[in-house]
PDB file of C-alpha atoms in Angstrom:
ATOM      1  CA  UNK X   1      74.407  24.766 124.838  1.00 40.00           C
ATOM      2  CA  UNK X   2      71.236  23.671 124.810  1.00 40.00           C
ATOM      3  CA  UNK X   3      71.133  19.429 125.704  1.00 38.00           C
ATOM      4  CA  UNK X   4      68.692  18.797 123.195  1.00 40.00           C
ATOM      5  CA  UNK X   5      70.744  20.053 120.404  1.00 37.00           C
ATOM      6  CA  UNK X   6      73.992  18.896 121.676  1.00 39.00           C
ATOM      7  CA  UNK X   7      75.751  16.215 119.640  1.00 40.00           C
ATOM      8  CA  UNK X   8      76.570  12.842 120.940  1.00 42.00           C
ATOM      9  CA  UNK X   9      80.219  13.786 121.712  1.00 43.00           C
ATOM     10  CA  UNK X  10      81.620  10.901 124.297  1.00 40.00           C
ATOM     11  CA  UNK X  11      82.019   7.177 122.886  1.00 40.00           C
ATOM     12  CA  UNK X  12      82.388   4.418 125.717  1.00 44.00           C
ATOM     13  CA  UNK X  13      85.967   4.516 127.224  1.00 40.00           C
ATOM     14  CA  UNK X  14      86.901   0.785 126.225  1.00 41.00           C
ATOM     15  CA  UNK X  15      86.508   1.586 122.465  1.00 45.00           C
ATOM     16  CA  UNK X  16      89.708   3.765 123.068  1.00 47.00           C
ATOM     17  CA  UNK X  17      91.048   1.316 125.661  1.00 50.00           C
ATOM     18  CA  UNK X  18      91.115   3.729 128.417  1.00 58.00           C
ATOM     19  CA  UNK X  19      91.493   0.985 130.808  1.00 55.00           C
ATOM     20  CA  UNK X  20      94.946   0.142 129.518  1.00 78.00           C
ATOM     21  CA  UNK X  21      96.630   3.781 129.330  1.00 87.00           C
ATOM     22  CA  UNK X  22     100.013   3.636 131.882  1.00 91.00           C
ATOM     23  CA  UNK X  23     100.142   7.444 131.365  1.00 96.00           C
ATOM     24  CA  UNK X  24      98.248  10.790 132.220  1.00 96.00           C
ATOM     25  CA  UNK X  25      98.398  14.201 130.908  1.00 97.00           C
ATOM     26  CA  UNK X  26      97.203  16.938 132.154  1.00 96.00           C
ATOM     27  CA  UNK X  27      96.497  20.133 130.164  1.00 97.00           C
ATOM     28  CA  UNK X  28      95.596  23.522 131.425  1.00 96.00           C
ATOM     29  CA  UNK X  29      94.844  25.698 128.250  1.00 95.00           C
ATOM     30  CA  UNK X  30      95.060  29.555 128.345  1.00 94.00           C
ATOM     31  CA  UNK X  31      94.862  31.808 125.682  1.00 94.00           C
ATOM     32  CA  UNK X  32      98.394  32.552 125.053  1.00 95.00           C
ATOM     33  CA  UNK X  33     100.078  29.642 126.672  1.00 96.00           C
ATOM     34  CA  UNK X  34      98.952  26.066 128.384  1.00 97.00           C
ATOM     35  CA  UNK X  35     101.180  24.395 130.995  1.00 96.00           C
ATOM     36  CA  UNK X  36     100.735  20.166 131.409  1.00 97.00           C
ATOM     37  CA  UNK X  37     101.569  17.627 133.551  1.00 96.00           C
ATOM     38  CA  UNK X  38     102.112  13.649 133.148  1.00 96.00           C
ATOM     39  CA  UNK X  39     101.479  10.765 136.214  1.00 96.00           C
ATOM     40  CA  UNK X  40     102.401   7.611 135.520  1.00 95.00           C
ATOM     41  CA  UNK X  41      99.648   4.976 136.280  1.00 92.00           C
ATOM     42  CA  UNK X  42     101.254   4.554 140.173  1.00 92.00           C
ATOM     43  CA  UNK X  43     100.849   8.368 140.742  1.00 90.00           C
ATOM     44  CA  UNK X  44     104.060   9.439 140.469  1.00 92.00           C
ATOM     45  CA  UNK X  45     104.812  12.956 138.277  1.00 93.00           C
ATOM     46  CA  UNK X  46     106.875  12.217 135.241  1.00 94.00           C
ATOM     47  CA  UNK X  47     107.420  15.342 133.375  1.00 94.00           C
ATOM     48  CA  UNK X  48     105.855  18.968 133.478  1.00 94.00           C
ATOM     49  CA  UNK X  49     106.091  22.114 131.123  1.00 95.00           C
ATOM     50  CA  UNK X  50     105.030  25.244 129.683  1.00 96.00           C
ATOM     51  CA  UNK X  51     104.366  26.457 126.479  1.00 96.00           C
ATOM     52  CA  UNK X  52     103.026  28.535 123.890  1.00 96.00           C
ATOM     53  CA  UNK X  53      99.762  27.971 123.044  1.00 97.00           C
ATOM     54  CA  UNK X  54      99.935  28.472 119.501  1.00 96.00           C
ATOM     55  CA  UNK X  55     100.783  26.322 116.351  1.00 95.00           C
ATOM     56  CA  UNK X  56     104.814  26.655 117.152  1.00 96.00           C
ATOM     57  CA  UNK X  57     103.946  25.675 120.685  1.00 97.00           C
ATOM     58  CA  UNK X  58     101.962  22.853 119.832  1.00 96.00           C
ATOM     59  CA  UNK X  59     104.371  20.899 116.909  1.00 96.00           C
ATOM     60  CA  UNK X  60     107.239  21.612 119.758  1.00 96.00           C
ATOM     61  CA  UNK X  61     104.703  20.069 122.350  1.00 96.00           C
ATOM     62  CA  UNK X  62     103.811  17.097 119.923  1.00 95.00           C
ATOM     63  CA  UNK X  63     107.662  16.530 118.609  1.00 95.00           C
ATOM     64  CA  UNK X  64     108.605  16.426 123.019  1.00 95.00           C
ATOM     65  CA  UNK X  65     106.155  13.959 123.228  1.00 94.00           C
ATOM     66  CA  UNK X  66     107.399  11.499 120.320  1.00 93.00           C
ATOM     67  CA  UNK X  67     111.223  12.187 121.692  1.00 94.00           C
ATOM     68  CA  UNK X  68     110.157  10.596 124.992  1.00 92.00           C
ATOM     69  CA  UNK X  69     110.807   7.004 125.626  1.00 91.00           C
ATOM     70  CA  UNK X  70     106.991   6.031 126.184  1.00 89.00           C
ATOM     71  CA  UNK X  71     104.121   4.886 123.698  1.00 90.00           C
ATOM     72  CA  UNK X  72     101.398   7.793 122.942  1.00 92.00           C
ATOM     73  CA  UNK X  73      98.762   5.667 122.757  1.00 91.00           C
ATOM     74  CA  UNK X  74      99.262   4.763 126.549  1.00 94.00           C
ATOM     75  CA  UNK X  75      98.792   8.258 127.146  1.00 95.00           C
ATOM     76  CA  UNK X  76      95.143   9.187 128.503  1.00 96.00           C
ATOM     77  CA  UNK X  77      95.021  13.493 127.873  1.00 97.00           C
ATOM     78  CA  UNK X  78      92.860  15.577 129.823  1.00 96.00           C
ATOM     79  CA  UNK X  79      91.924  19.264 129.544  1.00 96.00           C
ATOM     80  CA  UNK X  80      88.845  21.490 130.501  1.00 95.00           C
ATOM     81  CA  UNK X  81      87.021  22.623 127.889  1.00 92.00           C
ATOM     82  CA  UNK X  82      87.869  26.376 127.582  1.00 87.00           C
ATOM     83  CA  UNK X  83      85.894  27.242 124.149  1.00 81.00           C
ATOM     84  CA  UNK X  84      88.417  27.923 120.895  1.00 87.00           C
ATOM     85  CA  UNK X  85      91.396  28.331 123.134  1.00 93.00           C
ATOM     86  CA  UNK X  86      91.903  24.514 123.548  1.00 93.00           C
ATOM     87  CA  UNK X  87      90.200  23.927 119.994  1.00 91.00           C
ATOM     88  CA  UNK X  88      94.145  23.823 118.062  1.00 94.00           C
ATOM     89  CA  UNK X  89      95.227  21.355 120.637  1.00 96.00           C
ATOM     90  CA  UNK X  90      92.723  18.932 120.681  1.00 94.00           C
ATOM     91  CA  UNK X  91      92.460  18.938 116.692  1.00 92.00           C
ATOM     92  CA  UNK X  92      96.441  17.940 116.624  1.00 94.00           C
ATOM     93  CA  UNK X  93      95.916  15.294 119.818  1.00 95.00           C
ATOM     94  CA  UNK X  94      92.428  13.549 117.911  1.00 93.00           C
ATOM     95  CA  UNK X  95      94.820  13.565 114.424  1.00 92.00           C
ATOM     96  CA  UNK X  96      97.576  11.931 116.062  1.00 92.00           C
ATOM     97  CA  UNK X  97      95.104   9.464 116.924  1.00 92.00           C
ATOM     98  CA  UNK X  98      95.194  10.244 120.688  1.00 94.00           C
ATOM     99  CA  UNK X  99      92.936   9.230 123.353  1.00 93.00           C
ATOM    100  CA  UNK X 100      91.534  12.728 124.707  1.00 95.00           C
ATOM    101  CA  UNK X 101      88.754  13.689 127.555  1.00 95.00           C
ATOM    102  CA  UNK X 102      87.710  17.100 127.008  1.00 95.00           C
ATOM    103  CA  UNK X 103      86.172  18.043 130.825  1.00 96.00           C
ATOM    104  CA  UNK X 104      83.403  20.202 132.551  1.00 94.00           C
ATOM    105  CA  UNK X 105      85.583  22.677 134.538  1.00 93.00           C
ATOM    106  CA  UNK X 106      82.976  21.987 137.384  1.00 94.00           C
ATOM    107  CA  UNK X 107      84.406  18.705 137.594  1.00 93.00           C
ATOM    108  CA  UNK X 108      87.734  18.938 137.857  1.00 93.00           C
ATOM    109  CA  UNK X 109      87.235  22.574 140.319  1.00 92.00           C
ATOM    110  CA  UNK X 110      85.338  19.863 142.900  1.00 92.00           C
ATOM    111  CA  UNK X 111      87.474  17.196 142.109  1.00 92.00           C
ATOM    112  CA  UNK X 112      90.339  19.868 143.623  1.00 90.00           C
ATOM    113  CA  UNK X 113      87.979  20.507 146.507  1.00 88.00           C
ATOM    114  CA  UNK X 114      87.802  16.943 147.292  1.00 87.00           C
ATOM    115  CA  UNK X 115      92.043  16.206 147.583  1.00 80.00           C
ATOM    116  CA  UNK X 116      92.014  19.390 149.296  1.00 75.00           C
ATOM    117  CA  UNK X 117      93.447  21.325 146.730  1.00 74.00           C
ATOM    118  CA  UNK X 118      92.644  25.279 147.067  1.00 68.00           C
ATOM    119  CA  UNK X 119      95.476  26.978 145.423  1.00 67.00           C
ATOM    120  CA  UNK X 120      95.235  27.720 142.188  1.00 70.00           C
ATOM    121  CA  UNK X 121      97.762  28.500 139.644  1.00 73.00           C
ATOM    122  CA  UNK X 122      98.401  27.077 135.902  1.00 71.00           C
ATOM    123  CA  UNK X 123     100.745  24.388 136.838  1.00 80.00           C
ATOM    124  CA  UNK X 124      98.882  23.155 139.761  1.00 88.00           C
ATOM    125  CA  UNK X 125      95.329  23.073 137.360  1.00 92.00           C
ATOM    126  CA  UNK X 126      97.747  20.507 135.406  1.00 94.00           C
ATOM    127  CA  UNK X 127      98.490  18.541 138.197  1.00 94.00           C
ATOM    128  CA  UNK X 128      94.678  18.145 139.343  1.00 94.00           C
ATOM    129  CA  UNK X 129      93.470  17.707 135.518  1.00 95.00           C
ATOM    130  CA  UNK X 130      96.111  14.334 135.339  1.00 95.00           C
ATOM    131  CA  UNK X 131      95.325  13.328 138.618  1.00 94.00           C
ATOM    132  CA  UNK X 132      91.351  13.292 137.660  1.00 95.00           C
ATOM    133  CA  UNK X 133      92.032  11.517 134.811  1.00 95.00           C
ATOM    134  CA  UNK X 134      94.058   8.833 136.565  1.00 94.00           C
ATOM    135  CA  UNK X 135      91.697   8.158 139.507  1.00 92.00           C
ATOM    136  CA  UNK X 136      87.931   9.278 137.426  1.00 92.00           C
ATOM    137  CA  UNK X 137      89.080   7.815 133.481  1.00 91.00           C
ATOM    138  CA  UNK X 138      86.525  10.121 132.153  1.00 93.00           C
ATOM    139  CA  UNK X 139      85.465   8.635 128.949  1.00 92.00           C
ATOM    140  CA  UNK X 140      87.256  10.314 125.618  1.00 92.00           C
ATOM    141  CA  UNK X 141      86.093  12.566 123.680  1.00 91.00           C
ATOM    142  CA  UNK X 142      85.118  11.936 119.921  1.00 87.00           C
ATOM    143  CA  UNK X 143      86.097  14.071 117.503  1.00 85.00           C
ATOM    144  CA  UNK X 144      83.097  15.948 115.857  1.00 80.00           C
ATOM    145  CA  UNK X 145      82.230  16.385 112.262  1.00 80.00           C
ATOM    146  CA  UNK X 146      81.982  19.002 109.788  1.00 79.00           C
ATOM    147  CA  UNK X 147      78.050  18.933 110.333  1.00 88.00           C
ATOM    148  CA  UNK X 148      78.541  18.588 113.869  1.00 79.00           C
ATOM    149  CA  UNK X 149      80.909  21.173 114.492  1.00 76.00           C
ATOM    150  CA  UNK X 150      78.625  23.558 112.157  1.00 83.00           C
ATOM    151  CA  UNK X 151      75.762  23.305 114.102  1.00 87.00           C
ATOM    152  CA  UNK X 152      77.328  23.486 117.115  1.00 78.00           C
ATOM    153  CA  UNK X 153      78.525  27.052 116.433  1.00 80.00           C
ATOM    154  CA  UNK X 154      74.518  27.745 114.960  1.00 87.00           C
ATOM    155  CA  UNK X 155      73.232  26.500 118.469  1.00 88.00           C
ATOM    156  CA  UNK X 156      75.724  28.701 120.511  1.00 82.00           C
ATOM    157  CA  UNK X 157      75.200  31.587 118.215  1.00 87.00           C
ATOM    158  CA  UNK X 158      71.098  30.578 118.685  1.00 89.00           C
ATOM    159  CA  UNK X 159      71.752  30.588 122.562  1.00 89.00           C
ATOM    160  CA  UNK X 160      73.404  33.955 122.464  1.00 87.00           C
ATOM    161  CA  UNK X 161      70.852  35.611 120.678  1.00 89.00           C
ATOM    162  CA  UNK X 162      68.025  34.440 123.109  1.00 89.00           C
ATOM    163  CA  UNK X 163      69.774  35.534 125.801  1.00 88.00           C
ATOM    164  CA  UNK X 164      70.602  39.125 124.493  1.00 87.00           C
ATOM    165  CA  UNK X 165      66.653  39.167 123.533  1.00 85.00           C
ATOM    166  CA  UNK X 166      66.229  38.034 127.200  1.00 85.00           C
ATOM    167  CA  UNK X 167      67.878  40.752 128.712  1.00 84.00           C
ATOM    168  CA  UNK X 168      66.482  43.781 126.495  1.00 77.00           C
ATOM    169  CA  UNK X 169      62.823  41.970 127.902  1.00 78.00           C
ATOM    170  CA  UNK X 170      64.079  42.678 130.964  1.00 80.00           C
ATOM    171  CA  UNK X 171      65.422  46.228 130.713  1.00 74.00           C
ATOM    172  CA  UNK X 172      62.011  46.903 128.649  1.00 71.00           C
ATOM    173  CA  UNK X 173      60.361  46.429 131.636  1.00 73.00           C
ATOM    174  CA  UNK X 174      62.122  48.504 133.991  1.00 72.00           C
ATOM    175  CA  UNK X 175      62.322  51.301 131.962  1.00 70.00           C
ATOM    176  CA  UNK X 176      59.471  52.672 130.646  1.00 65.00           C
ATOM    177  CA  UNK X 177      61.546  54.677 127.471  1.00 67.00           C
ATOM    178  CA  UNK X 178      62.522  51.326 125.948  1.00 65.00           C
ATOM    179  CA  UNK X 179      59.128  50.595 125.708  1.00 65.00           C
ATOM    180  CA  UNK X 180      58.546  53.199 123.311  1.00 69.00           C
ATOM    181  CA  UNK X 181      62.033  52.410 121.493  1.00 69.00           C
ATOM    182  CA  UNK X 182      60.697  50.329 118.985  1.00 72.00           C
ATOM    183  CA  UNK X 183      57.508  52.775 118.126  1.00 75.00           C
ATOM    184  CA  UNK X 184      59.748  55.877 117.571  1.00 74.00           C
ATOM    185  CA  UNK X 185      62.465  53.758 115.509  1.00 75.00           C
ATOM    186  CA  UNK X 186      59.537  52.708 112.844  1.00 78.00           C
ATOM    187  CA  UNK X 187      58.698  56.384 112.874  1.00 75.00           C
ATOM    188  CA  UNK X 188      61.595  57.574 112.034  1.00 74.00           C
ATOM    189  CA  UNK X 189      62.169  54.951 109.000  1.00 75.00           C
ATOM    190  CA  UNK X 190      58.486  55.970 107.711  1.00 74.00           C
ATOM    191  CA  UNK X 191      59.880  59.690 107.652  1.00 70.00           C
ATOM    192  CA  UNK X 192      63.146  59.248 105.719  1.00 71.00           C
ATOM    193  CA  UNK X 193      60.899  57.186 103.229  1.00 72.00           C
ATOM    194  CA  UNK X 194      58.630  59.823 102.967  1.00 68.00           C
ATOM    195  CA  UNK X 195      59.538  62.314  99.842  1.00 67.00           C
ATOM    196  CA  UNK X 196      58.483  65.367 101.958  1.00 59.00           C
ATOM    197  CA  UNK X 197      61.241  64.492 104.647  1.00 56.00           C
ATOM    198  CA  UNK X 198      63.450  64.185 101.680  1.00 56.00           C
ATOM    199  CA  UNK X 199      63.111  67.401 100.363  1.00 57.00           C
ATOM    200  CA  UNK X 200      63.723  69.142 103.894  1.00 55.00           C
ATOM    201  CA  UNK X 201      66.411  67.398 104.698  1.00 54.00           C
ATOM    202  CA  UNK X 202      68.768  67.871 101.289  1.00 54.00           C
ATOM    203  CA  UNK X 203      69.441  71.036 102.074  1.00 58.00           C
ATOM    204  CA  UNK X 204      70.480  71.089 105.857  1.00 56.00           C
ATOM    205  CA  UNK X 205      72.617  68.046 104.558  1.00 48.00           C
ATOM    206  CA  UNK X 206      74.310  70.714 102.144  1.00 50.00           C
ATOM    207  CA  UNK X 207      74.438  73.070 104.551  1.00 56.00           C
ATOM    208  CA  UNK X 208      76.276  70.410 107.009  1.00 53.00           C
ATOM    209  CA  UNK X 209      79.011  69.422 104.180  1.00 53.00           C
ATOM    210  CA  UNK X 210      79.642  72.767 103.235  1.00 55.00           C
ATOM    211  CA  UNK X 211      80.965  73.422 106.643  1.00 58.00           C
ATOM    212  CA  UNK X 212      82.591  71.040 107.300  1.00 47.00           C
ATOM    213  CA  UNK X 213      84.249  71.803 103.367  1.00 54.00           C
ATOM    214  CA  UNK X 214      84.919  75.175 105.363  1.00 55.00           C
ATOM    215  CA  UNK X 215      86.635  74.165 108.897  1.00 50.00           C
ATOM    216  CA  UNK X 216      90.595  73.702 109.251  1.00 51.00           C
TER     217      UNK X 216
END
């Protein structure tokens, strides 16, 4: 998305008093399932799972979290931004009143090269998303507004079309046919506005449904 259009999405992190969270929670999102994993503020691993990523998966995520003997709002959650398939999540962490950081993948994947951390699997991505936010405290992420989140979808769906137009530009130019594309499409709308064309073609039409009246 284009900077210039982008909302102002990140508030300072003392306004959510990210400096005082004990707890962090990583959160690898996938489409049909995210797996997440909680440090304490001395590095140590507390608790991992898996589940569903869905609205069942979610409330049973949520009700885990109130059954264990810590405060949420000590809890600093961290996930990459993976388009709609962490957008259910972070709606029921930012209504619980939750401190979230939603992150640029690039971030956390050099973040992963920098503890030497190559392999890659769900559980691991966890691991590295909680450690980032313990030693980084990326700032949280505000939740947007119904105007906000409206024209953010109008600027992606603004982006996408410029870049479709981009590449039919580019495969204009390399072949010469598309060039002519648009010339012979006008054409051919002219000629089934034209009365004449109208007239010749009812009767192959006919012709066409009658045999197909006919076949098996």
């Amino acid at each position: 998305m284009s900077e210039r259009y982008a909302p102002k999405r990140f508030i300072k992190p003392n306004q959510l008093s990210l400096m005082k969270k004990r707890y962090f929670m990583g959160i690898d999102v996938a489409k049909a399932t995210f797996d997440f994993c909680l440090f304490s503020s001395n590095g140590s691993r507390l608790w991992k799972g898996h589940l569903s990523n869905n609205s069942t998966g979610i409330e049973e995520y949520l009700s885990q979290l109130q059954a264990r003997p810590l405060k949420l709002k000590q809890i600093h959650f961290g996930l990459e931004a993976t388009g709609v398939y962490g957008k259910a999540l972070v709606g029921a962490l930012h209504q619980a009143g939750l401190a979230v950081s939603v992150l640029n993948p690039a971030q956390v994947r050099f973040f992963a090269l920098s503890v030497l951390r190559r392999t890659k699997n769900d559980t691991l991505d966890a691991e590295i998303i909680a450690r980032f936010c313990l030693e980084r405290k990326p700032p949280a992420t505000r939740p947007l507004r119904s105007i906000e989140e409206q024209l953010k979808v109008l600027v992606h769906e603004r982006d996408s079309r410029v870049a479709e137009q981009g590449r039919e530009r580019n495969r204009a130019k390399q072949d010469p046919f598309q060039l002519e594309l648009p010339k012979l499409v006008s054409r051919q709308c002219l000629l089934a506005q034209s009365p004449l064309y109208a007239r010749r073609s009812r009767p192959a039409l006919v012709r066409s449904s009658q045999a197909l009246g006919r076949s098996p």
